[in-house]
Coordinates of C-alpha atoms in Angstrom, one line a residue:
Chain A
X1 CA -60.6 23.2 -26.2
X2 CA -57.5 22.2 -27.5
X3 CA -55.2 23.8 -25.3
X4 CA -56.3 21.8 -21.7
X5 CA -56.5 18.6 -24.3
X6 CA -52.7 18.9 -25.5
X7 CA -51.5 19.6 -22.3
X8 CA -52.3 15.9 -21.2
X9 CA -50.2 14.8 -24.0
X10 CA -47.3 17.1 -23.1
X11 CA -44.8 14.6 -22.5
X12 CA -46.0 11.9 -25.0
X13 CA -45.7 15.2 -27.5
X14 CA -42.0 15.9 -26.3
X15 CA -41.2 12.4 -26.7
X16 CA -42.5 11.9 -30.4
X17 CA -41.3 15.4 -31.6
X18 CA -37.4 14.4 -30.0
X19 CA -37.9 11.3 -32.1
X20 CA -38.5 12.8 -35.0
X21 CA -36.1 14.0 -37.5
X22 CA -38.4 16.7 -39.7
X23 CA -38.2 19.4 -38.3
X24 CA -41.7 20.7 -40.1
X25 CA -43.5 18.5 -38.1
X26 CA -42.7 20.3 -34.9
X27 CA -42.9 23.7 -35.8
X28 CA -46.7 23.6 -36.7
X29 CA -47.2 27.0 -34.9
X30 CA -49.8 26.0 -33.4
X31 CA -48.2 23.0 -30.8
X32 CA -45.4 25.2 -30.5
X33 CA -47.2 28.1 -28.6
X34 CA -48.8 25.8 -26.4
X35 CA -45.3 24.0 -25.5
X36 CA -44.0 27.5 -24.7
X37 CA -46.7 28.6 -22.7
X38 CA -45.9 25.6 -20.4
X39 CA -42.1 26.1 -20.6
X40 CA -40.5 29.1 -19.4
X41 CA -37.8 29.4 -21.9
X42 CA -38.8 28.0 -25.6
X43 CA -38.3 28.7 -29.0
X44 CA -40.4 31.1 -31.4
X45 CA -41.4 29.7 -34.6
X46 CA -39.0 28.0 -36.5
X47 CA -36.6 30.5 -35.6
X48 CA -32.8 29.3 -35.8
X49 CA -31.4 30.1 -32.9
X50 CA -27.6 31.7 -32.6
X51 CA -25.5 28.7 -31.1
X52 CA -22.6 29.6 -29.0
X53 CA -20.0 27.2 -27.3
X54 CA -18.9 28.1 -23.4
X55 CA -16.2 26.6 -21.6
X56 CA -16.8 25.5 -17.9
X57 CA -13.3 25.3 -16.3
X58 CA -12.4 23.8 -13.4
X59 CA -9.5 24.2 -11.1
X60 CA -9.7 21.0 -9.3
X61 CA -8.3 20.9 -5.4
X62 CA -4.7 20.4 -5.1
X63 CA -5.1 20.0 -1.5
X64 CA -7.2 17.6 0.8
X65 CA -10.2 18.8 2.4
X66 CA -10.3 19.3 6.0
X67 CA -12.1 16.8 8.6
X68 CA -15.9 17.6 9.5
X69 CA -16.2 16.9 13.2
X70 CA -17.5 13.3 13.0
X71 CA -15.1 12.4 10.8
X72 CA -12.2 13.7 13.0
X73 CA -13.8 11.2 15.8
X74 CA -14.1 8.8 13.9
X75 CA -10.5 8.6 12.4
X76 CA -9.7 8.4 16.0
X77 CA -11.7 5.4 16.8
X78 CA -10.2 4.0 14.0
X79 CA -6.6 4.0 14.8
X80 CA -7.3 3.2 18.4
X81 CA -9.6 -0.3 17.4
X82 CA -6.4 -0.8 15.1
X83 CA -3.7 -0.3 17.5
X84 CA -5.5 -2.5 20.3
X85 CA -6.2 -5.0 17.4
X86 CA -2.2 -5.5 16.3
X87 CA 0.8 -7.2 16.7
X88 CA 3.4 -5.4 18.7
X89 CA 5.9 -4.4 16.0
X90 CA 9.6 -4.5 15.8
X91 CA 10.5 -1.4 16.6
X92 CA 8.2 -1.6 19.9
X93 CA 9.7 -4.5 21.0
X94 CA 12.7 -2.5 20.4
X95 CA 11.5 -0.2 23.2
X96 CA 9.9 -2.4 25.2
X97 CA 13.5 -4.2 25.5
X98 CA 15.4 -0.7 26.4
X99 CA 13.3 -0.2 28.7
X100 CA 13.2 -3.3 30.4
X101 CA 17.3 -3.2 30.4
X102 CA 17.3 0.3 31.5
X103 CA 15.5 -0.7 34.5
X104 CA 17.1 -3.7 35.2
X105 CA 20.4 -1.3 35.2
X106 CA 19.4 0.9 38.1
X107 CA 17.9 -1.9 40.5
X108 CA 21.2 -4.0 39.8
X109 CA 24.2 -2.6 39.7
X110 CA 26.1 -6.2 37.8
X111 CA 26.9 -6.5 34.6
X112 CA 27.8 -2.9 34.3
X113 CA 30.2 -3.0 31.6
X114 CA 28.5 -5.7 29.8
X115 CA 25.4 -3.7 29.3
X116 CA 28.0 -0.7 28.4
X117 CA 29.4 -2.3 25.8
X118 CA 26.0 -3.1 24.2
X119 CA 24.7 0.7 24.5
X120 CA 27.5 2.0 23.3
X121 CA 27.7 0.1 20.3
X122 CA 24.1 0.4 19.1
X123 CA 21.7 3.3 19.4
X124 CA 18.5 2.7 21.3
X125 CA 15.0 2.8 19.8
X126 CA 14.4 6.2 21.6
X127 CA 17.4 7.2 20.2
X128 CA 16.0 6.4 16.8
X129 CA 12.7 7.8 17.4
X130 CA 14.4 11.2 17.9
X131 CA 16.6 11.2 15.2
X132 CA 13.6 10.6 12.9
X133 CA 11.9 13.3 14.7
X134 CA 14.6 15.9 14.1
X135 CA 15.2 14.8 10.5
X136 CA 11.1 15.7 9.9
X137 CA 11.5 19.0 11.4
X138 CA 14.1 20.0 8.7
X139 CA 11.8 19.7 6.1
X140 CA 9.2 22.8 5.8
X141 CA 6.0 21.8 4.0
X142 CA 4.0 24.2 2.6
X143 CA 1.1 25.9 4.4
X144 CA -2.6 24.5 3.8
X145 CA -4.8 27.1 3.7
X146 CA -3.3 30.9 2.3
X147 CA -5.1 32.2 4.9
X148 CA -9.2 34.2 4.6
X149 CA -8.7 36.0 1.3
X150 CA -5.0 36.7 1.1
X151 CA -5.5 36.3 -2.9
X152 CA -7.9 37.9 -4.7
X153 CA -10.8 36.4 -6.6
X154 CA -8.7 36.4 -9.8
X155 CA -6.1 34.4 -8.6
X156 CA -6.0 30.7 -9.6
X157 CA -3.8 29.9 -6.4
X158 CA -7.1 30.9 -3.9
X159 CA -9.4 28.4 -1.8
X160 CA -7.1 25.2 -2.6
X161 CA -9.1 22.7 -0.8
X162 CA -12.3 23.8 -3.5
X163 CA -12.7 23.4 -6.9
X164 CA -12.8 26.8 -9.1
X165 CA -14.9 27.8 -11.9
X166 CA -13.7 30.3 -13.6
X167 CA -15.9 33.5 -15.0
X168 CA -15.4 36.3 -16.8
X169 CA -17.2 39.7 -17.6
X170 CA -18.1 40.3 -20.3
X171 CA -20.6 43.2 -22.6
X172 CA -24.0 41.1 -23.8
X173 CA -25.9 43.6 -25.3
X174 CA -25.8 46.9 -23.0
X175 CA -25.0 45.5 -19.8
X176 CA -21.5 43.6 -18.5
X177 CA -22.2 40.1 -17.2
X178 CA -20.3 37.8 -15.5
X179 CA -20.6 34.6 -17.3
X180 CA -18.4 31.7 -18.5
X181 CA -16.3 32.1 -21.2
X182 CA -18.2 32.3 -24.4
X183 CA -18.0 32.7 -27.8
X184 CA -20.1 32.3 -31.1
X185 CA -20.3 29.2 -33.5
X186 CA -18.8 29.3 -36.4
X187 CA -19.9 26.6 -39.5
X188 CA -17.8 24.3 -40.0
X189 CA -16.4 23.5 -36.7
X190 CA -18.2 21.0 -33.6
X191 CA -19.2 22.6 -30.7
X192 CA -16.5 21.9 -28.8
X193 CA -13.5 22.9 -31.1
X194 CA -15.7 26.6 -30.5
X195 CA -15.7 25.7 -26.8
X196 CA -12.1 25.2 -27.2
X197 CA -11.4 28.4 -29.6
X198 CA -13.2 30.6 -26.6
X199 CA -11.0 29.7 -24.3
X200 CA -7.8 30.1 -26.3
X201 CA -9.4 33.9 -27.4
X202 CA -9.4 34.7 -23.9
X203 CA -7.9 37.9 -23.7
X204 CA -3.9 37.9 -21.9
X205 CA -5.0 34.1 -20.1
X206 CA -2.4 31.5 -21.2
X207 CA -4.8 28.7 -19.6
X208 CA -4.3 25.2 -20.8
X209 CA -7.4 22.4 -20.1
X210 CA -8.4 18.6 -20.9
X211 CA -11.8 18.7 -22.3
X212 CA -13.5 16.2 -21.2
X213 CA -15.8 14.5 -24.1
X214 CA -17.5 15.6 -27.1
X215 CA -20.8 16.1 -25.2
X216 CA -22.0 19.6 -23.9
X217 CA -22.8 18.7 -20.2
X218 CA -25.5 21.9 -19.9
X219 CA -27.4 24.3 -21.9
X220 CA -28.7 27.6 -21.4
X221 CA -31.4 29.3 -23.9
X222 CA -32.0 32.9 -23.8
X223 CA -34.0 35.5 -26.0
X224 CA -32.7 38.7 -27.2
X225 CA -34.4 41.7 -26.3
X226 CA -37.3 42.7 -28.2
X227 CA -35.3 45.9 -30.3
X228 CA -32.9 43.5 -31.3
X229 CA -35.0 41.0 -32.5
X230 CA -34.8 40.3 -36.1
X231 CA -36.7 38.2 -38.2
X232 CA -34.0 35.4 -38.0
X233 CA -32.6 35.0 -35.3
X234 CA -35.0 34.8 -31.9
X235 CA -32.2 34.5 -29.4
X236 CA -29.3 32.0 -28.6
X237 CA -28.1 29.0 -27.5
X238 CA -25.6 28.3 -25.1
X239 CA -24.2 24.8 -24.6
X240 CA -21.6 24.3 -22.3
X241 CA -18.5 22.1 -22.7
X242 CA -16.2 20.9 -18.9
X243 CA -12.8 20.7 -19.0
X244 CA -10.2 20.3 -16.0
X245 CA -7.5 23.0 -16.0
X246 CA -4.0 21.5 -16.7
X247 CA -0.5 22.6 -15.5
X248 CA 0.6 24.3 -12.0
X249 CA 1.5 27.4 -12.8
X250 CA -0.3 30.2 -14.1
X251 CA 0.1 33.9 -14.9
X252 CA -1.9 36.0 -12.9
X253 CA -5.2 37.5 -14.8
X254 CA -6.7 40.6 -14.6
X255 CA -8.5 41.4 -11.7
X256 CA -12.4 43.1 -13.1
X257 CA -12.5 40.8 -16.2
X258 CA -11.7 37.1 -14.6
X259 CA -12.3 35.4 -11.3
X260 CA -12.0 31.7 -10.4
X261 CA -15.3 31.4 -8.0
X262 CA -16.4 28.3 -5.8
X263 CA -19.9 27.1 -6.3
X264 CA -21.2 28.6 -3.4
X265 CA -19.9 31.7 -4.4
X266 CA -21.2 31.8 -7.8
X267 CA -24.8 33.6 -6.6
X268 CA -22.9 36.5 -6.1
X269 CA -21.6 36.9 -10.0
X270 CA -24.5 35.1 -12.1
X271 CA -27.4 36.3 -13.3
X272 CA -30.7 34.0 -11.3
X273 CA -31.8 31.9 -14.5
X274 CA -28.2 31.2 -15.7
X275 CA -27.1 30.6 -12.6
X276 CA -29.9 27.7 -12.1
X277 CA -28.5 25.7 -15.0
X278 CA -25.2 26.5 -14.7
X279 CA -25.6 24.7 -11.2
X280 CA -27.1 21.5 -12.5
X281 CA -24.0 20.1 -13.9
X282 CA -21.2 21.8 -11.6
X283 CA -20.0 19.0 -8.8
X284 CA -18.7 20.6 -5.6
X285 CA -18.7 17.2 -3.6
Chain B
X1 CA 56.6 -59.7 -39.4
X2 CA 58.0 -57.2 -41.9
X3 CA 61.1 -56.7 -39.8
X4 CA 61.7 -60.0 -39.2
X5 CA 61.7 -60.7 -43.1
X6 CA 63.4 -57.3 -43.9
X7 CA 66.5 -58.4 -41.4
X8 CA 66.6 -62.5 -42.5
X9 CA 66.7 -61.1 -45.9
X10 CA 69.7 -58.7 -45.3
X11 CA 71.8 -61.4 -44.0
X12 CA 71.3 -63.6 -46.5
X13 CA 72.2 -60.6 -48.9
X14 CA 75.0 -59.7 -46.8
X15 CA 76.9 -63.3 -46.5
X16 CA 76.3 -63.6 -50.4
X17 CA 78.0 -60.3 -51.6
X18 CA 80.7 -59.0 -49.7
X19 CA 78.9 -55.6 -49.3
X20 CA 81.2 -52.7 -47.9
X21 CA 80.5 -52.5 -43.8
X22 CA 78.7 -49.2 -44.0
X23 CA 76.1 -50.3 -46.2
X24 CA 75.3 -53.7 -44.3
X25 CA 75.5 -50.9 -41.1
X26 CA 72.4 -49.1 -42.5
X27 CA 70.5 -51.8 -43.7
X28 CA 70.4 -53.0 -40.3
X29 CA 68.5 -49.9 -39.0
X30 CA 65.0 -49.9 -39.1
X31 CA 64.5 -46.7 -41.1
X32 CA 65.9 -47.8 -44.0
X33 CA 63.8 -51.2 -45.2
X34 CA 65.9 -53.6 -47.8
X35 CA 64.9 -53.4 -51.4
X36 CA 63.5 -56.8 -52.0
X37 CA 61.3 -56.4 -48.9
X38 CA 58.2 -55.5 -48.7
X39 CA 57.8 -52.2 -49.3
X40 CA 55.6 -51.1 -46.2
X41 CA 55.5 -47.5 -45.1
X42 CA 55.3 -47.2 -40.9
X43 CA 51.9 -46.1 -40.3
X44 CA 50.5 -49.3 -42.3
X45 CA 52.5 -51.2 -39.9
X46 CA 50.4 -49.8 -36.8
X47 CA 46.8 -51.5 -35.6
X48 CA 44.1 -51.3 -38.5
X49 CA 42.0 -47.9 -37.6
X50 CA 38.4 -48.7 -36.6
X51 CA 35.5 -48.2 -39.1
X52 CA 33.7 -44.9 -38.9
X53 CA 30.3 -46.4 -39.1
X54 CA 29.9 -46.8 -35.7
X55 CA 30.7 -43.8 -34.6
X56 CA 27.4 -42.1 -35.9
X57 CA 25.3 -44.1 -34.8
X58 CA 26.6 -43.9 -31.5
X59 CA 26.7 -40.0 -32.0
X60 CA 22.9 -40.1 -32.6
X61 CA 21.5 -42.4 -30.1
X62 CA 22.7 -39.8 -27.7
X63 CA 21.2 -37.2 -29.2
X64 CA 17.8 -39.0 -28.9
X65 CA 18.2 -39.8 -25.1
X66 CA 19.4 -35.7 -24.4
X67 CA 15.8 -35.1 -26.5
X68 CA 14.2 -37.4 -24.5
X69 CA 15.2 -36.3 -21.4
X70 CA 13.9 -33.1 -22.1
X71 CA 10.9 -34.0 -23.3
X72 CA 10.2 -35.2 -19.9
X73 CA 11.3 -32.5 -18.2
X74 CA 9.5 -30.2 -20.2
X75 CA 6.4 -32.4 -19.5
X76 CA 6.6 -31.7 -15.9
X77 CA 4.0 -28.6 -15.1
X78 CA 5.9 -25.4 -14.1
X79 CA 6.3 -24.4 -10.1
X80 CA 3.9 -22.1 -9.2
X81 CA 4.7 -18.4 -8.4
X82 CA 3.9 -18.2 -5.0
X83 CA 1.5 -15.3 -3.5
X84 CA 3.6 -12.9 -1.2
X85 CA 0.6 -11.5 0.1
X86 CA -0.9 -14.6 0.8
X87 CA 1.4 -16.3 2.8
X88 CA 1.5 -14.8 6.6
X89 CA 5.2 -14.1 7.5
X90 CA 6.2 -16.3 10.5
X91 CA 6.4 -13.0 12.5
X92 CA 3.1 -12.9 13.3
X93 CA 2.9 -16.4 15.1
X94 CA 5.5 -14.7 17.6
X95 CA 3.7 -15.3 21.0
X96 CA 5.7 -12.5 22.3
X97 CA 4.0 -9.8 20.3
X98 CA 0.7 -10.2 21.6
X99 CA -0.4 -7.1 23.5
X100 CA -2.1 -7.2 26.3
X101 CA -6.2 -6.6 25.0
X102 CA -7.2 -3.6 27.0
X103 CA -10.5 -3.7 29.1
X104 CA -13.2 -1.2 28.0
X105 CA -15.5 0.2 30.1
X106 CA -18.8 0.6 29.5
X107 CA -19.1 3.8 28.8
X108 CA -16.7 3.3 25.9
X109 CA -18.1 0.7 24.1
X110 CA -21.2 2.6 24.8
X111 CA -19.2 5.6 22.9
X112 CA -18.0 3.4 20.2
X113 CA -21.5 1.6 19.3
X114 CA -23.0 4.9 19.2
X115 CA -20.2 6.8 17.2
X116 CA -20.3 3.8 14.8
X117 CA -24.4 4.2 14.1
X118 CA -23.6 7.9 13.8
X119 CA -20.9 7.3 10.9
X120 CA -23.5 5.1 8.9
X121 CA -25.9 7.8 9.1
X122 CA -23.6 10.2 8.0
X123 CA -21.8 8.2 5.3
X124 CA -25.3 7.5 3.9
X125 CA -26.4 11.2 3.8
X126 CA -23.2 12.0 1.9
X127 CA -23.6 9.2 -0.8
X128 CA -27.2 10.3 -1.2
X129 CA -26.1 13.8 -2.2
X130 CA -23.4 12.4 -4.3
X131 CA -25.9 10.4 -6.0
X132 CA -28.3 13.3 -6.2
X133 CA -25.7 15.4 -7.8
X134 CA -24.6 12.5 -10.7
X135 CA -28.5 12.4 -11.5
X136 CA -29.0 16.2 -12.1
X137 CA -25.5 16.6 -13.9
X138 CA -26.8 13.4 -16.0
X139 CA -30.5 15.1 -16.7
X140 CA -28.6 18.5 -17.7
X141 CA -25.9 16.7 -20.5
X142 CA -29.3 14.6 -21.4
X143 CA -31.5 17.4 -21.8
X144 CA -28.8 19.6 -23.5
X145 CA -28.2 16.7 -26.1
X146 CA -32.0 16.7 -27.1
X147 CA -31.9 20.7 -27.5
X148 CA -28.4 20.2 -29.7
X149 CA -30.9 17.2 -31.7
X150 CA -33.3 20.0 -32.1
X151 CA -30.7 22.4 -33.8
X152 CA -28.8 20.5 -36.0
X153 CA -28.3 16.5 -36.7
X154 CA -24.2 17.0 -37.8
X155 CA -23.4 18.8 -34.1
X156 CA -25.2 16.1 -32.2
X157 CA -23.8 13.4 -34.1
X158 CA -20.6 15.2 -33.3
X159 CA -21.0 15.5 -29.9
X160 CA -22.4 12.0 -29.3
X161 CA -19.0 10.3 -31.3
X162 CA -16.7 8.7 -28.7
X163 CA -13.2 11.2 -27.9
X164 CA -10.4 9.0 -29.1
X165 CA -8.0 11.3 -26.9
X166 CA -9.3 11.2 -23.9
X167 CA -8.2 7.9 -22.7
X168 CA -6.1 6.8 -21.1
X169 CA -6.6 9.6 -18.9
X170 CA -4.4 10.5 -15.8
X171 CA -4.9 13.3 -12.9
X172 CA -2.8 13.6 -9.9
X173 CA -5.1 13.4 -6.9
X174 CA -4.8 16.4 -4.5
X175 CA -2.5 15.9 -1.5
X176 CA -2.1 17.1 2.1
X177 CA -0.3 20.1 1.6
X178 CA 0.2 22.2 -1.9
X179 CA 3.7 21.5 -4.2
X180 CA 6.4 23.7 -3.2
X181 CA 7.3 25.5 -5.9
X182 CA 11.0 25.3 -7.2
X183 CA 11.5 22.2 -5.0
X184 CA 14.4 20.1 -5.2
X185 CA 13.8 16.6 -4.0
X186 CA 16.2 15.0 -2.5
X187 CA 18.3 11.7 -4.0
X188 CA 16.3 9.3 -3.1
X189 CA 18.3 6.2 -3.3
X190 CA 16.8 2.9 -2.3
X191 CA 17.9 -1.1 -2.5
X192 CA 15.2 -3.3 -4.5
X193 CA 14.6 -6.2 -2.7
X194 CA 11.5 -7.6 -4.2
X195 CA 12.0 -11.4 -4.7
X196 CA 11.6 -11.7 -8.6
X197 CA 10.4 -15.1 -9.8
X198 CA 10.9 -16.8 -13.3
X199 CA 9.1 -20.1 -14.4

């Protein structure tokens, strides 16, 4: 009788127990079981939860994406409506001039050495334009893409038109995850300082990051397994902190504990349920 | 005056007492006046100096015209700096640099309308996933700030206070291709010649 009743109220319920500060109020065990059998991942009853404070860091790109099709077109369009839109510049009517007195040179044969003089003395604008051209050639940028794969997942340098998460393996319970770097709160400190403190305990990674804001920008709740299960503690609480990777040059990481993944790619190293919030607040525009 | 009196009086002393030559000799030059004359020293003998009084007075009506004068001057509102970017440079008013408008044919306008309506669909695909993907990255901070709420009131408090160090903040955009690493630039030396102006 109750049960179908509450569940009308769901959300005005959600709404008054955020409001409220006593925390008796909400666990009345009763409203709790009924909240968790709508939500898929809740609390027990009034069990504190183990907080821990994971660091989401990005590499961002360091070089320009490339052109989709339509885009490619359309840049076109748009330097050709410019070009037929402008003023003839300088340096055109530079050419035009050359050329007109280049012509005028082979049809008439007088004032040779007048027109001489003049070439002699100054370079032509083609002249120019090849000089510019040769001086460009000297200088050799460097290449856009590293090729498919030529570095390995672990290496910070990979994929530079993406932004990069970075993961690492490590042992939860019995099995080795791949998850973002980790590590448990300790009293005394805000979540972020233990954001910060897991990724300065990462093991032979000398990585240095902004963090951006106090706030976690995600969560993900999990519960132990039922052997480990103690009275206290239920399972825990993972909030995660952003922060934008700082500096050019890194030290190479080990290959089976780290990896720097795009977001497409991060299906194939997270778990389905942390994967689904760790998605929510990644941004690969 | 004096000299006149000094010299009438020498004679008269001189045809009295038969004074020895030399004596009458230097009583005749001016440096040395008689003793029964008046006994004037030379520079009381010049033009009576002018009184200082006037002077000033003089000294400070000129001060008040220079103050004046400024005054006005400073009354005058200050030349405006004008806008560079404002002012077309004479340049483009050249009838010589017009090019010659090219004629389109049909089928490329055609292309061009068609291209155009293509790009607003496609520009307003992107910005709806860009604004889908603010909203759910907005819902997950919101949503993990409520569970934080639920855990502990210090932690939330913490993470809702303002981060004094993050701005100003400053990121280099990527570029076309990736730094070269070890890369010496070259010297790049260059002439300034903004026009700088001073009210």
């Amino acid at each position: 009788m109750a049960a179908p009743f509450t569940r009308v109220y769901r959300p005005l319920w959600r709404i008054i127990t955020t409001t409220t500060l006593n925390k008796g109020v909400r666990n009345v065990s009763s409203t709790r079981q009924q909240w968790s059998a709508q939500n898929v991942k809740t609390a027990g009853v009034a069990s504190p939860w183990a907080l821990h404070g994971a660091v989401c860091l990005q590499r961002l790109p360091v070089v320009s994406q490339d052109r989709s099709p339509i885009e490619d077109e359309f840049m076109e369009l748009m330097h050709q409506m410019e070009l037929e839109r402008s003023l003839l510049s300088d340096h055109e009517l530079r050419l035009l001039e050359d050329a007109a007195r280049m012509s005028r040179k082979q049809e008439e044969e007088s004032d040779e050495e007048e027109e001489d003089y003049r070439d002699k003395d100054i370079f032509t604008a083609q002249d120019l334009e090849d000089i510019w051209e040769q001086k460009l050639k000297q200088y050799q940028p460097a290449q856009r893409s590293q090729g498919v794969d030529e570095k390995g997942v672990s290496s910070s340098e990979r994929c530079l038109a993406e932004s990069l998460i970075l993961l690492v393996k490590k042992d939860v319970g019995s099995q080795k995850l791949w998850l973002l770097p980790q590590i448990q709160w300790q009293t005394g400190e805000t979540l972020r300082q233990t954001a910060e403190r897991a990724l300065a305990s990462l093991p032979g990674a000398d990585l240095k990051a902004t963090f951006l804001g106090n706030a976690p920008c995600g969560f993900y709740k999990y519960k132990y397994p039922k052997d480990i299960q103690k009275e206290g503690s239920v399972g825990a609480k993972v909030f995660f902190f952003k922060a934008l990777l700082s500096g050019h040059k890194h030290l190479p990481l080990e290959k089976n504990s780290f990896a720097w993944v795009k977001k497409d790619e991060l299906q194939d190293f997270l778990k389905p349920e942390y994967l689904k919030q760790v998605r929510r607040f990644i941004m690969a525009l | 005056m004096a000299g006149i009196v000094c010299r009438t009086a020498s004679q008269i002393i001189s045809s009295q007492a038969s004074c020895s030559s030399s004596v009458l000799a230097v009583r005749h030059s001016h440096w040395f006046t008689s003793v029964l004359s008046l006994k004037t020293s030379i520079p009381l003998r010049a033009e009576p100096k002018k009184k200082k009084k006037v002077d000033p007075r003089r000294e400070i009506m000129m001060k008040e015209r220079l103050k004046k004068k400024l005054k006005r001057l400073e009354k005058v509102p200050p030349e405006l700096i004008p806008i560079e970017d404002f002012i077309t440079p004479a340049k483009c008013f050249d009838e010589t640099r017009i090019r010659d408008a090219p004629k389109l044919s049909f089928e490329e306008s055609e292309r061009r309308a068609l291209l155009l309506k293509e790009w607003s669909r496609y520009k307003y695909s992107q910005h709806q996933t860009e604004m889908d993907t603010i909203e759910e990255a907005l819902e997950a901070q919101r949503q993990a700030l409520d569970e934080l709420k639920l855990e502990s009131e210090e932690l939330y408090k913490a993470a809702v206070s303002s981060d004094m160090d993050l701005f100003p903040f400053q990121r280099e955009g990527p570029s076309y291709t990736p730094p070269i690493t070890n890369y010496e630039a070259p010297e790049g030396k260059y002439n300034n010649i903004t026009r700088v102006y001073t009210q």
